């Protein structure tokens, strides 16, 4: 629901020739979100997938989305990818 809502909202406000960019790690947890299918349901097509390079974004800081003990561990962009979508 989260990704479908994001894709649906974003697709309504981008330029018809624009793109939606999303960065996620390629893990079992995030794969369970069925991102390509969620984009397809929002009439978007995946046009590119590239490894994420945090150094390309000045001031980029990784945010941890879990609490407790994991908050003390340094987050990682290991195995993260940027996904690029456009209107189908």
PDB file of C-alpha atoms in Angstrom:
ATOM      1  CA  UNK A   1       0.000   0.000   0.000  1.00  0.00           C
ATOM      2  CA  UNK A   2       2.816   2.415   0.858  1.00  0.00           C
ATOM      3  CA  UNK A   3       4.560   2.119  -2.503  1.00  0.00           C
ATOM      4  CA  UNK A   4       1.335   2.056  -4.502  1.00  0.00           C
ATOM      5  CA  UNK A   5       0.229   5.257  -2.759  1.00  0.00           C
ATOM      6  CA  UNK A   6       3.621   6.868  -3.395  1.00  0.00           C
ATOM      7  CA  UNK A   7       3.637   5.891  -7.059  1.00  0.00           C
ATOM      8  CA  UNK A   8       0.029   6.962  -7.584  1.00  0.00           C
ATOM      9  CA  UNK A   9       0.558  10.359  -5.939  1.00  0.00           C
ATOM     10  CA  UNK A  10       3.874  11.034  -7.637  1.00  0.00           C
ATOM     11  CA  UNK A  11       2.593  10.026 -11.079  1.00  0.00           C
ATOM     12  CA  UNK A  12      -0.173  12.633 -10.782  1.00  0.00           C
ATOM     13  CA  UNK A  13       2.184  15.536 -10.166  1.00  0.00           C
ATOM     14  CA  UNK A  14       5.185  14.834 -12.373  1.00  0.00           C
ATOM     15  CA  UNK A  15       5.575  16.261 -15.834  1.00  0.00           C
ATOM     16  CA  UNK A  16       4.277  13.786 -18.463  1.00  0.00           C
ATOM     17  CA  UNK A  17       7.894  13.332 -19.607  1.00  0.00           C
ATOM     18  CA  UNK A  18       9.246  13.294 -16.050  1.00  0.00           C
ATOM     19  CA  UNK A  19      10.578  10.448 -13.959  1.00  0.00           C
ATOM     20  CA  UNK A  20      10.079   9.089 -10.469  1.00  0.00           C
ATOM     21  CA  UNK A  21      13.222   7.959  -8.662  1.00  0.00           C
ATOM     22  CA  UNK A  22      13.183   5.558  -5.738  1.00  0.00           C
ATOM     23  CA  UNK A  23      16.099   4.123  -3.777  1.00  0.00           C
ATOM     24  CA  UNK A  24      15.802   0.849  -1.874  1.00  0.00           C
ATOM     25  CA  UNK A  25      18.120  -1.880  -0.742  1.00  0.00           C
ATOM     26  CA  UNK A  26      17.784  -5.178  -2.572  1.00  0.00           C
ATOM     27  CA  UNK A  27      16.918  -7.373   0.395  1.00  0.00           C
ATOM     28  CA  UNK A  28      14.259  -9.993   1.026  1.00  0.00           C
ATOM     29  CA  UNK A  29      12.329  -7.484   3.137  1.00  0.00           C
ATOM     30  CA  UNK A  30      12.134  -4.831   0.408  1.00  0.00           C
ATOM     31  CA  UNK A  31      11.603  -7.414  -2.334  1.00  0.00           C
ATOM     32  CA  UNK A  32       8.468  -8.469  -0.450  1.00  0.00           C
ATOM     33  CA  UNK A  33       7.016  -5.031  -1.262  1.00  0.00           C
ATOM     34  CA  UNK A  34       6.689  -6.076  -4.935  1.00  0.00           C
ATOM     35  CA  UNK A  35       7.865  -2.655  -6.091  1.00  0.00           C
ATOM     36  CA  UNK A  36       7.731  -3.305  -9.863  1.00  0.00           C
ATOM     37  CA  UNK A  37       4.158  -4.578  -9.581  1.00  0.00           C
ATOM     38  CA  UNK A  38       3.127  -1.589  -7.445  1.00  0.00           C
ATOM     39  CA  UNK A  39       4.550   0.785 -10.064  1.00  0.00           C
ATOM     40  CA  UNK A  40       2.797  -1.096 -12.856  1.00  0.00           C
ATOM     41  CA  UNK A  41      -0.539  -0.774 -11.015  1.00  0.00           C
ATOM     42  CA  UNK A  42       0.056   2.995 -10.957  1.00  0.00           C
ATOM     43  CA  UNK A  43       0.685   2.998 -14.729  1.00  0.00           C
ATOM     44  CA  UNK A  44       4.442   3.427 -14.399  1.00  0.00           C
ATOM     45  CA  UNK A  45       7.226   1.548 -16.148  1.00  0.00           C
ATOM     46  CA  UNK A  46      10.665   0.760 -14.758  1.00  0.00           C
ATOM     47  CA  UNK A  47      13.154   2.219 -17.220  1.00  0.00           C
ATOM     48  CA  UNK A  48      16.429   1.858 -15.329  1.00  0.00           C
ATOM     49  CA  UNK A  49      17.990   0.282 -12.227  1.00  0.00           C
ATOM     50  CA  UNK A  50      21.468   1.383 -11.146  1.00  0.00           C
ATOM     51  CA  UNK A  51      23.575   0.816  -8.019  1.00  0.00           C
ATOM     52  CA  UNK A  52      23.072   3.619  -5.501  1.00  0.00           C
ATOM     53  CA  UNK A  53      26.121   5.822  -4.911  1.00  0.00           C
ATOM     54  CA  UNK A  54      25.573   7.956  -1.798  1.00  0.00           C
ATOM     55  CA  UNK A  55      28.657  10.024  -2.660  1.00  0.00           C
ATOM     56  CA  UNK A  56      26.717  11.529  -5.562  1.00  0.00           C
ATOM     57  CA  UNK A  57      24.402  13.305  -3.087  1.00  0.00           C
ATOM     58  CA  UNK A  58      26.095  15.985  -1.007  1.00  0.00           C
ATOM     59  CA  UNK A  59      24.841  15.833   2.578  1.00  0.00           C
ATOM     60  CA  UNK A  60      23.095  12.484   2.102  1.00  0.00           C
ATOM     61  CA  UNK A  61      22.370  10.735   5.399  1.00  0.00           C
ATOM     62  CA  UNK A  62      20.951   7.219   5.691  1.00  0.00           C
ATOM     63  CA  UNK A  63      17.884   6.948   7.922  1.00  0.00           C
ATOM     64  CA  UNK A  64      17.155   3.823   9.920  1.00  0.00           C
ATOM     65  CA  UNK A  65      13.475   2.895   9.988  1.00  0.00           C
ATOM     66  CA  UNK A  66      13.605   0.409  12.862  1.00  0.00           C
ATOM     67  CA  UNK A  67      13.991   1.105  16.542  1.00  0.00           C
ATOM     68  CA  UNK A  68      15.750  -0.425  19.504  1.00  0.00           C
ATOM     69  CA  UNK A  69      19.107  -2.148  19.236  1.00  0.00           C
ATOM     70  CA  UNK A  70      19.368  -1.607  15.482  1.00  0.00           C
ATOM     71  CA  UNK A  71      19.392   2.164  15.996  1.00  0.00           C
ATOM     72  CA  UNK A  72      22.927   1.871  17.374  1.00  0.00           C
ATOM     73  CA  UNK A  73      24.219   0.101  14.288  1.00  0.00           C
ATOM     74  CA  UNK A  74      25.401   2.220  11.401  1.00  0.00           C
ATOM     75  CA  UNK A  75      22.901   2.103   8.530  1.00  0.00           C
ATOM     76  CA  UNK A  76      24.193   0.910   5.189  1.00  0.00           C
ATOM     77  CA  UNK A  77      23.634   1.626   1.518  1.00  0.00           C
ATOM     78  CA  UNK A  78      25.187  -1.724   0.667  1.00  0.00           C
ATOM     79  CA  UNK A  79      23.204  -3.487  -2.043  1.00  0.00           C
ATOM     80  CA  UNK A  80      21.015  -0.414  -2.580  1.00  0.00           C
ATOM     81  CA  UNK A  81      19.739   0.563  -6.002  1.00  0.00           C
ATOM     82  CA  UNK A  82      18.063   3.542  -7.602  1.00  0.00           C
ATOM     83  CA  UNK A  83      15.005   2.721  -9.660  1.00  0.00           C
ATOM     84  CA  UNK A  84      13.777   5.087 -12.364  1.00  0.00           C
ATOM     85  CA  UNK A  85      10.158   5.044 -13.507  1.00  0.00           C
ATOM     86  CA  UNK A  86       8.142   6.941 -16.091  1.00  0.00           C
ATOM     87  CA  UNK A  87       4.516   6.988 -17.234  1.00  0.00           C
ATOM     88  CA  UNK A  88       3.561   3.844 -19.165  1.00  0.00           C
TER      89      UNK A  88
END
